[in-house]
Amino acid sequence: GDSLYPGLGNGGYDVARYIVDLFFDPGTGEMAAVVDIQAVATAELDRFNLDFVGFDVLEVVVDGAAADHERADGELIITPARPIAAGEEFAVSVDYAGAPDRIASRASSLPVGWITGADGTSYVIAEPDGASSWYPVNDHPLDKATYTFRVTVPNPWQAFANGTLVDTITDLGSTTRIYEMPQPMASYLATVVIGDLEEIDDPASTAIAGVPIRNVLPPDLAASPPAGLDLQGEMLAFLESVFGPYPFDLYGIAVVPGFPGALENQTLSLFGDGFVNAPIFESVLVHELAHQWFGNDISPGDWSDIWLNEGFATYAEWLWAEHRAGPDRLAQLAEEARERMIAGDAPPPGRPPPGALFTPSVYQWGGLTLHALRLEIGDDAFFATLRTYAARFSGGTARTADFVAVAEEISGRDLGALFDAWLYGDTVPEL
Ligand code: ARG
Ligand code: ZN
């Protein structure tokens, strides 16, 4: 029932865990996979759907018994041999094969999903609706789950995924890596990254951050890491001082050729190689790291709440600039953003158009909304609001009203008019 994308996700059950076991050959582009899903029925189910696009589905098993299945319009429709009672735990296993590909997104003209570049490098850009291009999934952030990835690639390719590497199995001609993501993850943040890539530990950043920092880099960048990449430990420590404890067990970025953006995949943000020597690299590093708290640990309860991701990550960029260069720099960034928003004709951040979810206002006008809140309630209440919100909704989802309620509780003020004007008004208010 997402307000922007009602077709995303499915009702009737709640997934607890995905075990994604896949073989992928970048040379042929072919995948063979088995995905095991552990779920709880929230209603009696004669039938249920998963979001899934492409592939040949070879077999579906529910609680050990073969299940009927059919495909329709981005859905895998499963009829188990016997109905599942409300409240019952059940297990689904989907065996499939084929060549994964990007799919059209509801949210913009840019495709989403599993991408294999010309050189074989493969990765996932799934926000908001591309996860179903590579695994059968309840594709909405409301159904977060834990994940295990078991990824096999032919030598000499290397595979990486979200979370902690728990095992590496070398076989004749192939390597399997097993990753665990024990904290709940929204489906759009799941990724595998495959390429001629190396995992490089950053011990200096790790020492500052207190959690392991490692990056996945092409050989040339691994040999001489780009300037700014070594700031991630300091960035993480700074954001912890503002938002509270880092929510996951490790962090780092994966850099891939060709991709013209960045995406905050959980514990392993994806960066196109064009970013790494660009002047904005430092602020995009802070941006994607900030999403680990806002977007990843707390995911939007509805896609119309996207400013809770992008406005917060943008404001984190400005907070980092304030930390490094002082309050005048923050004021300047806010004023420049306000001028850009006034000059543009973007809708307000609380009403993103379904076909342009990542409209600039969810970033900049969203960031300005937080700055306006800070100026209104003062630094003490503002930063206490951020930390209280981060702690209270950790591991789950939140809506805009949840954040407003925390700000009102901490400040003791009625902030309805402020948020109405900043999030839903047609013109950018005065700071
Ligand atoms: N969340 C990303 C960011 O950090 C933007 C994702 C855009 N989505 C896409 N399908 N290109 O700005
Ligand atoms: Zn972002």
GROMACS .gro file of C-alpha atoms and ligand atoms in nm:
model
  444
    1GLY     CA    1   0.000   0.000   0.000
    2ASP     CA    2   0.284   0.247  -0.062
    3SER     CA    3   0.130   0.587  -0.138
    4LEU     CA    4   0.358   0.646  -0.441
    5TYR     CA    5   0.407   0.287  -0.560
    6PRO     CA    6   0.109   0.075  -0.450
    7GLY     CA    7   0.232  -0.225  -0.652
    8LEU     CA    8   0.558  -0.257  -0.455
    9GLY     CA    9   0.570  -0.523  -0.187
   10ASN     CA   10   0.307  -0.773  -0.081
   11GLY     CA   11   0.083  -0.828   0.217
   12GLY     CA   12  -0.003  -1.136   0.422
   13TYR     CA   13   0.341  -1.220   0.554
   14ASP     CA   14   0.652  -1.074   0.712
   15VAL     CA   15   0.997  -1.194   0.597
   16ALA     CA   16   1.252  -1.253   0.874
   17ARG     CA   17   1.546  -1.372   0.669
   18TYR     CA   18   1.669  -1.418   0.312
   19ILE     CA   19   1.945  -1.666   0.227
   20VAL     CA   20   2.063  -1.576  -0.123
   21ASP     CA   21   2.284  -1.846  -0.276
   22LEU     CA   22   2.392  -1.750  -0.626
   23PHE     CA   23   2.641  -1.837  -0.897
   24PHE     CA   24   2.715  -1.564  -1.150
   25ASP     CA   25   2.948  -1.570  -1.448
   26PRO     CA   26   3.034  -1.217  -1.570
   27GLY     CA   27   3.164  -1.373  -1.893
   28THR     CA   28   2.823  -1.506  -1.996
   29GLY     CA   29   2.601  -1.285  -1.777
   30GLU     CA   30   2.421  -1.596  -1.654
   31MET     CA   31   2.306  -1.653  -1.296
   32ALA     CA   32   2.187  -1.968  -1.122
   33ALA     CA   33   2.043  -1.916  -0.775
   34VAL     CA   34   1.845  -2.058  -0.488
   35VAL     CA   35   1.686  -1.810  -0.248
   36ASP     CA   36   1.552  -1.939   0.084
   37ILE     CA   37   1.307  -1.715   0.264
   38GLN     CA   38   1.196  -1.752   0.626
   39ALA     CA   39   0.871  -1.569   0.694
   40VAL     CA   40   0.573  -1.546   0.926
   41ALA     CA   41   0.218  -1.540   0.789
   42THR     CA   42   0.018  -1.238   0.910
   43ALA     CA   43  -0.304  -1.378   0.758
   44GLU     CA   44  -0.418  -1.718   0.641
   45LEU     CA   45  -0.251  -1.773   0.304
   46ASP     CA   46  -0.383  -1.997   0.026
   47ARG     CA   47  -0.155  -1.806  -0.202
   48PHE     CA   48   0.102  -1.530  -0.174
   49ASN     CA   49   0.319  -1.314  -0.400
   50LEU     CA   50   0.684  -1.219  -0.415
   51ASP     CA   51   0.816  -0.937  -0.635
   52PHE     CA   52   1.034  -1.097  -0.903
   53VAL     CA   53   1.123  -1.003  -1.261
   54GLY     CA   54   1.288  -1.217  -1.531
   55PHE     CA   55   1.458  -1.560  -1.502
   56ASP     CA   56   1.321  -1.911  -1.545
   57VAL     CA   57   1.176  -2.029  -1.217
   58LEU     CA   58   1.275  -2.395  -1.195
   59GLU     CA   59   1.115  -2.494  -0.867
   60VAL     CA   60   0.935  -2.343  -0.569
   61VAL     CA   61   0.917  -2.533  -0.241
   62VAL     CA   62   0.712  -2.423   0.060
   63ASP     CA   63   0.778  -2.601   0.391
   64GLY     CA   64   0.939  -2.894   0.210
   65ALA     CA   65   0.657  -2.949  -0.041
   66ALA     CA   66   0.664  -2.846  -0.409
   67ALA     CA   67   0.436  -2.546  -0.466
   68ASP     CA   68   0.251  -2.429  -0.776
   69HIS     CA   69   0.377  -2.102  -0.916
   70GLU     CA   70   0.299  -1.861  -1.194
   71ARG     CA   71   0.435  -1.530  -1.317
   72ALA     CA   72   0.245  -1.207  -1.378
   73ASP     CA   73   0.363  -0.849  -1.415
   74GLY     CA   74   0.666  -0.840  -1.186
   75GLU     CA   75   0.522  -1.096  -0.945
   76LEU     CA   76   0.590  -1.458  -0.861
   77ILE     CA   77   0.256  -1.600  -0.744
   78ILE     CA   78   0.295  -1.903  -0.520
   79THR     CA   79   0.022  -2.150  -0.422
   80PRO     CA   80   0.152  -2.380  -0.149
   81ALA     CA   81   0.037  -2.743  -0.132
   82ARG     CA   82  -0.161  -2.661   0.184
   83PRO     CA   83  -0.270  -2.319   0.314
   84ILE     CA   84  -0.050  -2.148   0.574
   85ALA     CA   85  -0.226  -2.049   0.896
   86ALA     CA   86  -0.209  -1.693   1.025
   87GLY     CA   87   0.081  -1.659   1.268
   88GLU     CA   88   0.264  -1.963   1.133
   89GLU     CA   89   0.632  -1.954   1.037
   90PHE     CA   90   0.700  -2.087   0.690
   91ALA     CA   91   0.994  -2.140   0.456
   92VAL     CA   92   1.001  -2.073   0.083
   93SER     CA   93   1.275  -2.188  -0.151
   94VAL     CA   94   1.292  -2.050  -0.506
   95ASP     CA   95   1.531  -2.212  -0.756
   96TYR     CA   96   1.588  -2.001  -1.070
   97ALA     CA   97   1.829  -1.931  -1.355
   98GLY     CA   98   1.880  -1.674  -1.628
   99ALA     CA   99   2.057  -1.350  -1.711
  100PRO     CA  100   1.973  -1.072  -1.463
  101ASP     CA  101   1.921  -0.730  -1.617
  102ARG     CA  102   1.830  -0.377  -1.519
  103ILE     CA  103   1.459  -0.297  -1.516
  104ALA     CA  104   1.252   0.018  -1.569
  105SER     CA  105   1.195   0.209  -1.245
  106ARG     CA  106   0.868   0.365  -1.135
  107ALA     CA  107   1.070   0.646  -0.975
  108SER     CA  108   1.273   0.796  -1.259
  109SER     CA  109   1.387   0.746  -1.617
  110LEU     CA  110   1.704   0.579  -1.489
  111PRO     CA  111   1.684   0.200  -1.484
  112VAL     CA  112   1.739   0.010  -1.158
  113GLY     CA  113   1.849  -0.337  -1.061
  114TRP     CA  114   2.133  -0.574  -1.137
  115ILE     CA  115   2.379  -0.413  -1.376
  116THR     CA  116   2.660  -0.589  -1.563
  117GLY     CA  117   2.896  -0.342  -1.733
  118ALA     CA  118   3.084  -0.400  -2.058
  119ASP     CA  119   3.393  -0.519  -1.867
  120GLY     CA  120   3.188  -0.767  -1.660
  121THR     CA  121   3.180  -0.562  -1.340
  122SER     CA  122   2.840  -0.629  -1.183
  123TYR     CA  123   2.657  -0.447  -0.906
  124VAL     CA  124   2.312  -0.346  -0.787
  125ILE     CA  125   2.140  -0.003  -0.786
  126ALA     CA  126   1.798  -0.094  -0.658
  127GLU     CA  127   1.656   0.218  -0.491
  128PRO     CA  128   1.361   0.222  -0.481
  129ASP     CA  129   1.223  -0.067  -0.686
  130GLY     CA  130   1.500  -0.273  -0.847
  131ALA     CA  131   1.563  -0.555  -0.597
  132SER     CA  132   1.322  -0.788  -0.779
  133SER     CA  133   1.559  -0.786  -1.078
  134TRP     CA  134   1.792  -1.032  -0.902
  135TYR     CA  135   1.607  -1.209  -0.619
  136PRO     CA  136   1.246  -1.290  -0.526
  137VAL     CA  137   1.160  -1.040  -0.254
  138ASN     CA  138   0.894  -0.855  -0.061
  139ASP     CA  139   1.021  -0.532  -0.211
  140HIS     CA  140   0.924  -0.257   0.031
  141PRO     CA  141   1.123  -0.109   0.322
  142LEU     CA  142   0.832  -0.193   0.556
  143ASP     CA  143   0.945  -0.557   0.538
  144LYS     CA  144   1.309  -0.538   0.648
  145ALA     CA  145   1.490  -0.867   0.708
  146THR     CA  146   1.832  -1.012   0.784
  147TYR     CA  147   2.036  -1.164   0.500
  148THR     CA  148   2.295  -1.427   0.424
  149PHE     CA  149   2.469  -1.410   0.085
  150ARG     CA  150   2.659  -1.703  -0.060
  151VAL     CA  151   2.809  -1.584  -0.387
  152THR     CA  152   3.015  -1.798  -0.624
  153VAL     CA  153   3.207  -1.657  -0.920
  154PRO     CA  154   3.452  -1.819  -1.162
  155ASN     CA  155   3.817  -1.726  -1.110
  156PRO     CA  156   3.963  -1.469  -1.133
  157TRP     CA  157   3.647  -1.266  -1.057
  158GLN     CA  158   3.593  -1.151  -0.699
  159ALA     CA  159   3.254  -1.119  -0.530
  160PHE     CA  160   3.152  -0.901  -0.234
  161ALA     CA  161   2.820  -0.838  -0.058
  162ASN     CA  162   2.663  -0.647   0.231
  163GLY     CA  163   2.779  -0.733   0.580
  164THR     CA  164   3.063  -0.935   0.727
  165LEU     CA  165   3.261  -1.195   0.536
  166VAL     CA  166   3.227  -1.517   0.736
  167ASP     CA  167   3.380  -1.772   0.502
  168THR     CA  168   3.569  -1.807   0.174
  169ILE     CA  169   3.557  -2.139  -0.006
  170THR     CA  170   3.793  -2.196  -0.298
  171ASP     CA  171   3.710  -2.467  -0.542
  172LEU     CA  172   3.858  -2.576  -0.871
  173GLY     CA  173   3.804  -2.270  -1.088
  174SER     CA  174   3.571  -2.074  -0.860
  175THR     CA  175   3.551  -1.889  -0.529
  176THR     CA  176   3.252  -1.869  -0.296
  177ARG     CA  177   3.221  -1.596  -0.035
  178ILE     CA  178   2.964  -1.601   0.242
  179TYR     CA  179   2.847  -1.274   0.396
  180GLU     CA  180   2.618  -1.216   0.693
  181MET     CA  181   2.402  -0.907   0.744
  182PRO     CA  182   2.259  -0.962   1.093
  183GLN     CA  183   2.087  -0.623   1.126
  184PRO     CA  184   1.755  -0.573   0.945
  185MET     CA  185   1.802  -0.443   0.591
  186ALA     CA  186   1.555  -0.290   0.345
  187SER     CA  187   1.545  -0.483   0.017
  188TYR     CA  188   1.664  -0.188  -0.193
  189LEU     CA  189   1.995  -0.181  -0.002
  190ALA     CA  190   2.093  -0.542  -0.073
  191THR     CA  191   2.387  -0.576  -0.311
  192VAL     CA  192   2.640  -0.806  -0.458
  193VAL     CA  193   2.945  -0.647  -0.626
  194ILE     CA  194   3.151  -0.859  -0.867
  195GLY     CA  195   3.456  -0.753  -1.062
  196ASP     CA  196   3.831  -0.730  -1.092
  197LEU     CA  197   3.826  -0.570  -0.748
  198GLU     CA  198   4.026  -0.589  -0.427
  199GLU     CA  199   3.919  -0.546  -0.069
  200ILE     CA  200   4.158  -0.301   0.100
  201ASP     CA  201   4.151  -0.252   0.476
  202ASP     CA  202   4.197   0.102   0.607
  203PRO     CA  203   4.360   0.047   0.949
  204ALA     CA  204   4.397   0.418   1.028
  205SER     CA  205   4.025   0.483   0.965
  206THR     CA  206   3.935   0.165   1.152
  207ALA     CA  207   4.129   0.284   1.459
  208ILE     CA  208   3.947   0.621   1.459
  209ALA     CA  209   3.603   0.478   1.382
  210GLY     CA  210   3.618   0.181   1.618
  211VAL     CA  211   3.449  -0.035   1.351
  212PRO     CA  212   3.634  -0.199   1.060
  213ILE     CA  213   3.660   0.024   0.753
  214ARG     CA  214   3.741  -0.153   0.428
  215ASN     CA  215   3.691  -0.050   0.068
  216VAL     CA  216   3.644  -0.256  -0.248
  217LEU     CA  217   3.852  -0.098  -0.523
  218PRO     CA  218   3.973  -0.156  -0.878
  219PRO     CA  219   4.347  -0.240  -0.893
  220ASP     CA  220   4.461   0.113  -0.989
  221LEU     CA  221   4.274   0.273  -0.697
  222ALA     CA  222   4.380  -0.006  -0.463
  223ALA     CA  223   4.743   0.074  -0.550
  224SER     CA  224   4.693   0.444  -0.480
  225PRO     CA  225   4.370   0.520  -0.292
  226PRO     CA  226   4.205   0.851  -0.390
  227ALA     CA  227   4.254   1.154  -0.166
  228GLY     CA  228   3.969   1.187   0.082
  229LEU     CA  229   3.894   0.815   0.109
  230ASP     CA  230   4.107   0.801   0.425
  231LEU     CA  231   3.869   1.051   0.592
  232GLN     CA  232   3.595   0.791   0.641
  233GLY     CA  233   3.711   0.698   0.992
  234GLU     CA  234   3.698   1.061   1.101
  235MET     CA  235   3.363   1.106   0.927
  236LEU     CA  236   3.218   0.804   1.105
  237ALA     CA  237   3.344   0.923   1.444
  238PHE     CA  238   3.204   1.272   1.377
  239LEU     CA  239   2.862   1.140   1.268
  240GLU     CA  240   2.851   0.917   1.578
  241SER     CA  241   2.905   1.228   1.791
  242VAL     CA  242   2.603   1.388   1.621
  243PHE     CA  243   2.365   1.094   1.556
  244GLY     CA  244   2.469   0.831   1.811
  245PRO     CA  245   2.635   0.491   1.763
  246TYR     CA  246   2.707   0.364   1.411
  247PRO     CA  247   2.433   0.103   1.356
  248PHE     CA  248   2.629  -0.172   1.174
  249ASP     CA  249   2.941  -0.387   1.219
  250LEU     CA  250   3.162  -0.243   0.943
  251TYR     CA  251   3.167   0.013   0.665
  252GLY     CA  252   3.329   0.103   0.336
  253ILE     CA  253   3.265   0.184  -0.028
  254ALA     CA  254   3.283  -0.021  -0.346
  255VAL     CA  255   3.404   0.169  -0.652
  256VAL     CA  256   3.292   0.047  -0.994
  257PRO     CA  257   3.358   0.180  -1.345
  258GLY     CA  258   3.089   0.349  -1.547
  259PHE     CA  259   2.814   0.411  -1.293
  260PRO     CA  260   2.744   0.787  -1.274
  261GLY     CA  261   2.617   0.807  -0.916
  262ALA     CA  262   2.645   0.680  -0.563
  263LEU     CA  263   2.413   0.465  -0.352
  264GLU     CA  264   2.420   0.384   0.018
  265ASN     CA  265   2.401   0.002  -0.002
  266GLN     CA  266   2.409  -0.118   0.360
  267THR     CA  267   2.769  -0.132   0.495
  268LEU     CA  268   2.906  -0.115   0.136
  269SER     CA  269   2.808   0.208  -0.039
  270LEU     CA  270   2.845   0.201  -0.416
  271PHE     CA  271   3.042   0.477  -0.592
  272GLY     CA  272   3.100   0.527  -0.964
  273ASP     CA  273   3.468   0.580  -1.040
  274GLY     CA  274   3.393   0.925  -1.182
  275PHE     CA  275   3.334   1.049  -0.826
  276VAL     CA  276   3.663   0.956  -0.671
  277ASN     CA  277   3.867   1.240  -0.813
  278ALA     CA  278   3.585   1.492  -0.831
  279PRO     CA  279   3.573   1.793  -0.594
  280ILE     CA  280   3.247   1.663  -0.442
  281PHE     CA  281   3.398   1.326  -0.342
  282GLU     CA  282   3.439   1.427   0.024
  283SER     CA  283   3.080   1.545   0.061
  284VAL     CA  284   2.939   1.239  -0.120
  285LEU     CA  285   3.142   1.017   0.117
  286VAL     CA  286   2.974   1.190   0.414
  287HIS     CA  287   2.636   1.171   0.239
  288GLU     CA  288   2.641   0.795   0.181
  289LEU     CA  289   2.784   0.730   0.528
  290ALA     CA  290   2.506   0.939   0.687
  291HIS     CA  291   2.250   0.723   0.506
  292GLN     CA  292   2.368   0.427   0.713
  293TRP     CA  293   2.177   0.593   1.002
  294PHE     CA  294   1.906   0.770   0.799
  295GLY     CA  295   1.772   0.549   0.522
  296ASN     CA  296   1.937   0.222   0.623
  297ASP     CA  297   1.905   0.177   1.002
  298ILE     CA  298   1.585   0.384   0.986
  299SER     CA  299   1.416   0.328   0.652
  300PRO     CA  300   1.125   0.523   0.508
  301GLY     CA  301   0.786   0.374   0.600
  302ASP     CA  302   0.652   0.507   0.271
  303TRP     CA  303   0.846   0.626  -0.034
  304SER     CA  304   0.683   0.971  -0.001
  305ASP     CA  305   0.901   1.008   0.315
  306ILE     CA  306   1.220   1.004   0.103
  307TRP     CA  307   1.328   1.342   0.247
  308LEU     CA  308   1.391   1.151   0.575
  309ASN     CA  309   1.673   0.985   0.377
  310GLU     CA  310   1.798   1.253   0.140
  311GLY     CA  311   1.734   1.565   0.345
  312PHE     CA  312   1.916   1.410   0.643
  313ALA     CA  313   2.212   1.291   0.431
  314THR     CA  314   2.238   1.636   0.273
  315TYR     CA  315   2.228   1.806   0.612
  316ALA     CA  316   2.504   1.568   0.727
  317GLU     CA  317   2.720   1.705   0.442
  318TRP     CA  318   2.662   2.056   0.577
  319LEU     CA  319   2.732   1.948   0.937
  320TRP     CA  320   3.063   1.798   0.822
  321ALA     CA  321   3.145   2.126   0.643
  322GLU     CA  322   3.060   2.316   0.962
  323HIS     CA  323   3.282   2.077   1.162
  324ARG     CA  324   3.574   2.125   0.922
  325ALA     CA  325   3.537   2.491   0.821
  326GLY     CA  326   3.316   2.656   1.081
  327PRO     CA  327   2.961   2.793   1.110
  328ASP     CA  328   3.001   3.049   0.831
  329ARG     CA  329   3.049   2.767   0.582
  330LEU     CA  330   2.727   2.600   0.698
  331ALA     CA  331   2.535   2.926   0.667
  332GLN     CA  332   2.677   2.974   0.317
  333LEU     CA  333   2.582   2.621   0.204
  334ALA     CA  334   2.229   2.665   0.339
  335GLU     CA  335   2.190   3.002   0.169
  336GLU     CA  336   2.318   2.866  -0.164
  337ALA     CA  337   2.080   2.570  -0.142
  338ARG     CA  338   1.792   2.805  -0.064
  339GLU     CA  339   1.873   3.021  -0.366
  340ARG     CA  340   1.887   2.714  -0.591
  341MET     CA  341   1.550   2.597  -0.462
  342ILE     CA  342   1.393   2.941  -0.511
  343ALA     CA  343   1.531   2.959  -0.866
  344GLY     CA  344   1.406   2.609  -0.952
  345ASP     CA  345   1.046   2.496  -0.968
  346ALA     CA  346   1.076   2.175  -0.771
  347PRO     CA  347   0.782   2.059  -0.558
  348PRO     CA  348   0.830   2.075  -0.180
  349PRO     CA  349   1.021   1.786  -0.021
  350GLY     CA  350   0.716   1.629   0.145
  351ARG     CA  351   0.541   1.580  -0.190
  352PRO     CA  352   0.790   1.420  -0.431
  353PRO     CA  353   0.634   1.325  -0.766
  354PRO     CA  354   0.615   0.946  -0.809
  355GLY     CA  355   0.797   0.971  -1.143
  356ALA     CA  356   1.079   1.190  -1.003
  357LEU     CA  357   1.135   1.060  -0.652
  358PHE     CA  358   1.492   1.198  -0.631
  359THR     CA  359   1.386   1.548  -0.722
  360PRO     CA  360   1.652   1.797  -0.595
  361SER     CA  361   1.420   1.936  -0.331
  362VAL     CA  362   1.413   1.611  -0.129
  363TYR     CA  363   1.788   1.668  -0.087
  364GLN     CA  364   1.834   2.043  -0.053
  365TRP     CA  365   1.495   2.173   0.058
  366GLY     CA  366   1.487   1.866   0.286
  367GLY     CA  367   1.826   1.966   0.431
  368LEU     CA  368   1.702   2.322   0.471
  369THR     CA  369   1.399   2.191   0.663
  370LEU     CA  370   1.636   2.043   0.922
  371HIS     CA  371   1.834   2.366   0.933
  372ALA     CA  372   1.513   2.565   0.987
  373LEU     CA  373   1.421   2.328   1.271
  374ARG     CA  374   1.764   2.377   1.428
  375LEU     CA  375   1.736   2.758   1.409
  376GLU     CA  376   1.386   2.739   1.559
  377ILE     CA  377   1.446   2.505   1.856
  378GLY     CA  378   1.818   2.565   1.917
  379ASP     CA  379   2.118   2.336   1.897
  380ASP     CA  380   2.059   2.142   2.220
  381ALA     CA  381   1.702   2.041   2.136
  382PHE     CA  382   1.787   1.987   1.769
  383PHE     CA  383   2.077   1.747   1.826
  384ALA     CA  384   1.888   1.569   2.105
  385THR     CA  385   1.602   1.526   1.856
  386LEU     CA  386   1.834   1.366   1.599
  387ARG     CA  387   1.983   1.127   1.856
  388THR     CA  388   1.646   1.035   2.009
  389TYR     CA  389   1.494   0.970   1.666
  390ALA     CA  390   1.798   0.761   1.559
  391ALA     CA  391   1.781   0.548   1.875
  392ARG     CA  392   1.402   0.509   1.889
  393PHE     CA  393   1.349   0.390   1.531
  394SER     CA  394   1.676   0.196   1.495
  395GLY     CA  395   1.635  -0.126   1.295
  396GLY     CA  396   1.293  -0.029   1.164
  397THR     CA  397   1.108   0.231   0.963
  398ALA     CA  398   0.972   0.578   1.032
  399ARG     CA  399   0.730   0.822   0.876
  400THR     CA  400   0.756   1.201   0.869
  401ALA     CA  401   0.502   1.225   1.154
  402ASP     CA  402   0.731   1.010   1.372
  403PHE     CA  403   1.018   1.256   1.330
  404VAL     CA  404   0.793   1.556   1.391
  405ALA     CA  405   0.662   1.392   1.710
  406VAL     CA  406   1.016   1.342   1.843
  407ALA     CA  407   1.107   1.705   1.766
  408GLU     CA  408   0.792   1.826   1.945
  409GLU     CA  409   0.854   1.597   2.243
  410ILE     CA  410   1.217   1.706   2.286
  411SER     CA  411   1.159   2.077   2.227
  412GLY     CA  412   0.824   2.095   2.406
  413ARG     CA  413   0.698   2.305   2.115
  414ASP     CA  414   0.416   2.270   1.863
  415LEU     CA  415   0.608   2.246   1.536
  416GLY     CA  416   0.318   2.165   1.302
  417ALA     CA  417   0.326   2.504   1.129
  418LEU     CA  418   0.702   2.492   1.076
  419PHE     CA  419   0.698   2.145   0.920
  420ASP     CA  420   0.386   2.223   0.714
  421ALA     CA  421   0.550   2.529   0.564
  422TRP     CA  422   0.886   2.363   0.497
  423LEU     CA  423   0.769   2.021   0.378
  424TYR     CA  424   0.442   2.093   0.199
  425GLY     CA  425   0.436   2.465   0.110
  426ASP     CA  426   0.469   2.574  -0.251
  427THR     CA  427   0.744   2.827  -0.182
  428VAL     CA  428   1.069   2.801   0.014
  429PRO     CA  429   1.022   2.981   0.349
  430GLU     CA  430   1.270   3.233   0.493
  431LEU     CA  431   1.532   3.081   0.717
  432ARG     N1  432   2.008   0.744  -0.248
  432ARG     C1  433   2.096   0.782  -0.356
  432ARG     C2  434   2.177   0.899  -0.303
  432ARG     O1  435   2.246   0.885  -0.212
  432ARG     C3  436   2.023   0.815  -0.481
  432ARG     C4  437   1.963   0.697  -0.548
  432ARG     C5  438   1.906   0.728  -0.681
  432ARG     N2  439   1.836   0.614  -0.733
  432ARG     C6  440   1.859   0.565  -0.853
  432ARG     N3  441   1.789   0.463  -0.890
  432ARG     N4  442   1.949   0.618  -0.931
  432ARG     O2  443   2.169   1.010  -0.344
  433ZN      ZN  444   2.132   1.018  -0.074
   0.00000   0.00000   0.00000
